[in-house]
PDB file of C-alpha atoms in Angstrom:
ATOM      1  CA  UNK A  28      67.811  31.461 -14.550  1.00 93.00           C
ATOM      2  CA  UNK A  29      65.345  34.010 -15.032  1.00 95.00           C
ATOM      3  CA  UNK A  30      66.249  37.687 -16.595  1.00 96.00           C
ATOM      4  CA  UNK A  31      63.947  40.257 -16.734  1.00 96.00           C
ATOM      5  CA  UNK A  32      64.314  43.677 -18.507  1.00 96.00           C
ATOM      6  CA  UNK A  33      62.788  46.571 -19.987  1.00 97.00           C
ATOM      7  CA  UNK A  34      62.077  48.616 -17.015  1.00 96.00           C
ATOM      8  CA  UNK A  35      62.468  51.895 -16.411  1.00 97.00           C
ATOM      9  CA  UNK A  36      61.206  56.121 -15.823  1.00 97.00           C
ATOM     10  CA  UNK A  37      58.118  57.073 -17.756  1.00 98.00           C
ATOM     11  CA  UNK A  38      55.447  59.379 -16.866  1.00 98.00           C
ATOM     12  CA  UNK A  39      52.226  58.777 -15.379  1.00 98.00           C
ATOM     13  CA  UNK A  40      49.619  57.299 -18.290  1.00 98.00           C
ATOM     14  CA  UNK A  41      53.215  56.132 -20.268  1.00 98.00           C
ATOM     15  CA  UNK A  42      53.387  52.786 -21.580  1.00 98.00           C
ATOM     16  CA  UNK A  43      56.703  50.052 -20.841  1.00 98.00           C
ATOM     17  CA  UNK A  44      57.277  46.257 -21.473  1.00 98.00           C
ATOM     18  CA  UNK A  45      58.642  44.134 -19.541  1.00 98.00           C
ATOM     19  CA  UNK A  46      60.244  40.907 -20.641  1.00 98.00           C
ATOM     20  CA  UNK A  47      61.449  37.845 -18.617  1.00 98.00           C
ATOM     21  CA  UNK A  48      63.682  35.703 -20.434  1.00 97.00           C
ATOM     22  CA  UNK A  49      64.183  31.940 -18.578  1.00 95.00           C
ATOM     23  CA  UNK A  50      67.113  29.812 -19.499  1.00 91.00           C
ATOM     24  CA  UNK A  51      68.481  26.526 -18.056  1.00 85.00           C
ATOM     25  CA  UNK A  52      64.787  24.436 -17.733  1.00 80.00           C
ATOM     26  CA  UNK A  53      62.294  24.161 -19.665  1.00 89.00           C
ATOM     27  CA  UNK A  54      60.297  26.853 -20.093  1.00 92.00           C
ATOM     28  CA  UNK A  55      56.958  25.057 -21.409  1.00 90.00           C
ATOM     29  CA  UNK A  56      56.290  23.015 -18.473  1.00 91.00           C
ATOM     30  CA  UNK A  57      56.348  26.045 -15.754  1.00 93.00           C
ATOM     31  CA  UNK A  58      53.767  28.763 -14.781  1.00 96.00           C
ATOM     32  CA  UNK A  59      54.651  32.360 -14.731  1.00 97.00           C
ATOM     33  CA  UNK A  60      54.088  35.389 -12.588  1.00 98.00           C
ATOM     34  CA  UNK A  61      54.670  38.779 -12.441  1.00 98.00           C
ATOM     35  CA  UNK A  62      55.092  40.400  -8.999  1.00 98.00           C
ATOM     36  CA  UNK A  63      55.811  43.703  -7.866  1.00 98.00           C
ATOM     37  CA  UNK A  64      57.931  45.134  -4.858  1.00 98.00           C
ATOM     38  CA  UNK A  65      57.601  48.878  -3.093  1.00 96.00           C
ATOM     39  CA  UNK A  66      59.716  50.346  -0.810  1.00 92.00           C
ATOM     40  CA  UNK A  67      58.434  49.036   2.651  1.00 94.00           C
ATOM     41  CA  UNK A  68      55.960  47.396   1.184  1.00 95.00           C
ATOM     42  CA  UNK A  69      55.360  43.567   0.761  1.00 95.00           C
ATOM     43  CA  UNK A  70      55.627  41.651  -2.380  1.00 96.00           C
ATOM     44  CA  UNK A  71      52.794  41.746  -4.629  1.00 97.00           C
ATOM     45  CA  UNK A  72      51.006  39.692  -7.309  1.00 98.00           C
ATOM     46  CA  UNK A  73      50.470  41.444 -10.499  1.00 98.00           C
ATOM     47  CA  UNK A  74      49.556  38.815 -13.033  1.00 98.00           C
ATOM     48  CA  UNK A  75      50.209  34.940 -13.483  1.00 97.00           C
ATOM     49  CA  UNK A  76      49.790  32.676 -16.857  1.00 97.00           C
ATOM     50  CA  UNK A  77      49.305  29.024 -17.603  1.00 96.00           C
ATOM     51  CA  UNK A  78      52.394  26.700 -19.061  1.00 95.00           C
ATOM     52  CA  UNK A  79      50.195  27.421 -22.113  1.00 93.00           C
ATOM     53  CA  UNK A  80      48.934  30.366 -21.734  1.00 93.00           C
ATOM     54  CA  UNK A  81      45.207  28.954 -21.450  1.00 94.00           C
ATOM     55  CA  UNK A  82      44.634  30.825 -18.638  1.00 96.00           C
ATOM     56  CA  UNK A  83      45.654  33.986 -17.069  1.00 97.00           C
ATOM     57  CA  UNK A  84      44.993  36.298 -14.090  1.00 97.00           C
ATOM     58  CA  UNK A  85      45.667  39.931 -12.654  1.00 98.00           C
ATOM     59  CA  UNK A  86      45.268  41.625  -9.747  1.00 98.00           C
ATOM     60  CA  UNK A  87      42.338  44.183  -9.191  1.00 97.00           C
ATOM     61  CA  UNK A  88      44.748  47.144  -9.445  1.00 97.00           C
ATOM     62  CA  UNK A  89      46.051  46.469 -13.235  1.00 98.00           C
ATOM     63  CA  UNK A  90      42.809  44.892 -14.511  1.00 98.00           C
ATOM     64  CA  UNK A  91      42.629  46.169 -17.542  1.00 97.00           C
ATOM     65  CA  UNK A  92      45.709  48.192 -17.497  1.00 98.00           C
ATOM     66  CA  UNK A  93      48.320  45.495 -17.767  1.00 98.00           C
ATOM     67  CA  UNK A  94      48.480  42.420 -20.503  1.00 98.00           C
ATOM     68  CA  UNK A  95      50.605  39.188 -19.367  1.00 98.00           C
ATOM     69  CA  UNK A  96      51.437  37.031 -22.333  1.00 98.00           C
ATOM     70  CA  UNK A  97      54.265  34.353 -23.267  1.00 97.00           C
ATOM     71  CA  UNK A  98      55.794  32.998 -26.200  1.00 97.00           C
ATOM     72  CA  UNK A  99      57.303  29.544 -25.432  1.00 95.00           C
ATOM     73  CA  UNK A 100      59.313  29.157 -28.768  1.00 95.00           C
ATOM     74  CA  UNK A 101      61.411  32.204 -27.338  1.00 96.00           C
ATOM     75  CA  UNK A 102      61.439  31.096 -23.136  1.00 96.00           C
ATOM     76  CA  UNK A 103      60.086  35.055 -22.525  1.00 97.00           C
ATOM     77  CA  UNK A 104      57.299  36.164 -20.730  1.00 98.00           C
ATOM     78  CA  UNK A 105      56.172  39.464 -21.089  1.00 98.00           C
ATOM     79  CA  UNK A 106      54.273  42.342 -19.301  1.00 98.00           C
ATOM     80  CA  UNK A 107      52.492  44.958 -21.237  1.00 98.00           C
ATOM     81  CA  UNK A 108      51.805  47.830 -18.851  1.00 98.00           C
ATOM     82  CA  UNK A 109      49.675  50.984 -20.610  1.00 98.00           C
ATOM     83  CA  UNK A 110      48.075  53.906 -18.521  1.00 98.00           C
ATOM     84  CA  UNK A 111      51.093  53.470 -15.394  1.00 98.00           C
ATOM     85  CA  UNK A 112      50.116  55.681 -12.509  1.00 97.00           C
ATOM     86  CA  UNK A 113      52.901  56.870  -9.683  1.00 97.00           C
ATOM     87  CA  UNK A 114      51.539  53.698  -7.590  1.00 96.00           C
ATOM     88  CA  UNK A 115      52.625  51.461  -9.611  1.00 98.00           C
ATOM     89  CA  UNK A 116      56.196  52.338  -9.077  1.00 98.00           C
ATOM     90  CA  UNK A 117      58.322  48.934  -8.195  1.00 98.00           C
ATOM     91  CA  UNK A 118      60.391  46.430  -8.307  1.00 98.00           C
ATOM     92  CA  UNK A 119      58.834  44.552 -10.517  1.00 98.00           C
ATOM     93  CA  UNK A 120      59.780  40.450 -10.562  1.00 98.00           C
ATOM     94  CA  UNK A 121      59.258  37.302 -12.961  1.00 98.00           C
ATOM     95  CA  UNK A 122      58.777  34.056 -11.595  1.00 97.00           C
ATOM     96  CA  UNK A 123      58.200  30.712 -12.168  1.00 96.00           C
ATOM     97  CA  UNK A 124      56.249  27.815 -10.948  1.00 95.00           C
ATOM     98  CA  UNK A 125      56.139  23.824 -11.692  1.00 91.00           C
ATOM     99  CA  UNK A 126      53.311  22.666 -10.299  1.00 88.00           C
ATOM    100  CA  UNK A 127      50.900  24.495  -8.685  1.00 83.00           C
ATOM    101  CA  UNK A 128      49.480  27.617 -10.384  1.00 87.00           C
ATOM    102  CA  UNK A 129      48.924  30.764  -7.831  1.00 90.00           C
ATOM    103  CA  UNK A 130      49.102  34.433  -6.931  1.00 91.00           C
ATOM    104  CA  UNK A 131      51.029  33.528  -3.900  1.00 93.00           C
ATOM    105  CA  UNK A 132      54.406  34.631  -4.186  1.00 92.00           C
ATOM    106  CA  UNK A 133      55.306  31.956  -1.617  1.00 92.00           C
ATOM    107  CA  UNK A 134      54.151  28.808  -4.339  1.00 91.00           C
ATOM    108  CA  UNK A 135      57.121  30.063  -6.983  1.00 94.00           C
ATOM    109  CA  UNK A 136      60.362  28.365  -6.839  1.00 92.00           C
ATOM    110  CA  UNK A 137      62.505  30.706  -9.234  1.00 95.00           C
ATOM    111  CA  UNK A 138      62.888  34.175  -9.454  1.00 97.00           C
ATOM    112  CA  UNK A 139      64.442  36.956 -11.185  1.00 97.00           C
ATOM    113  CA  UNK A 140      66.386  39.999  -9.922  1.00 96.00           C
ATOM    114  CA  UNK A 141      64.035  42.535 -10.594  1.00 97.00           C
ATOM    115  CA  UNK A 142      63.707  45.714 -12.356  1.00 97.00           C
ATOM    116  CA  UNK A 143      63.273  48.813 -11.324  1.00 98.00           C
ATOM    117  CA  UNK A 144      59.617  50.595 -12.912  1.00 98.00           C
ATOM    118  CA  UNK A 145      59.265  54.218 -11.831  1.00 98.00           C
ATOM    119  CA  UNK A 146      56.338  56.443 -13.080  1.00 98.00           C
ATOM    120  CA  UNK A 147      56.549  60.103 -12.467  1.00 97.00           C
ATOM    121  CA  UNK A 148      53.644  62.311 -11.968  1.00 93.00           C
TER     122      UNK A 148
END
């Protein structure tokens, strides 16, 4: 099971942190991604780590923005966003992986519920 929270309204150039909490597996031996939903709009990659956190990617529009990092001692991942702009306004989802580490949302076999991140402008 995978529980994400910390979303929420902030205004544009705000700061929020997400956190993913995973229970029921073992959180060590999966990847994890961050993806992002808007209205009418398809499912997005935001960023993905390593079961270790060795290695990490992000998608061109939070480069430098956004910070994905994990803590396996506590089973969270978490998702530092600074500077948010009104596009990045979403759904925003964890997910996790066993074997094969992508930015497809189709290669993830678990998923959160989502929450809600809404920047104002």
């Amino acid at each position: 099971q995978l529980v994400e929270s910390g979303g929420g309204l902030v205004q544009a150039g705000g700061s929020l942190r997400l956190s993913c909490t995973v229970s029921g597996g073992t959180f060590s031996s999966v990847h994890m991604g961050w993806f992002r939903q808007a209205p009418g709009e398809e499912r997005e990659f935001v960023a993905a780590i390593t079961r270790t956190g060795y290695m990490i990617r992000y998608s061109d529009s939070v480069k430098g923005r956004f910070t994905i990092s994990r803590i396996n001692a506590k089973n969270t991942v978490y998702l530092q966003m600074n500077s948010l702009e009104p596009e990045d306004t979403a759904v925003y989802y964890c997910a996790a992986e066993r074997t094969n580490w992508s930015t497809s949302h189709l290669e993830y076999d678990y998923w959160g519920q989502g929450t809600q991140v809404t920047v104002s402008s």
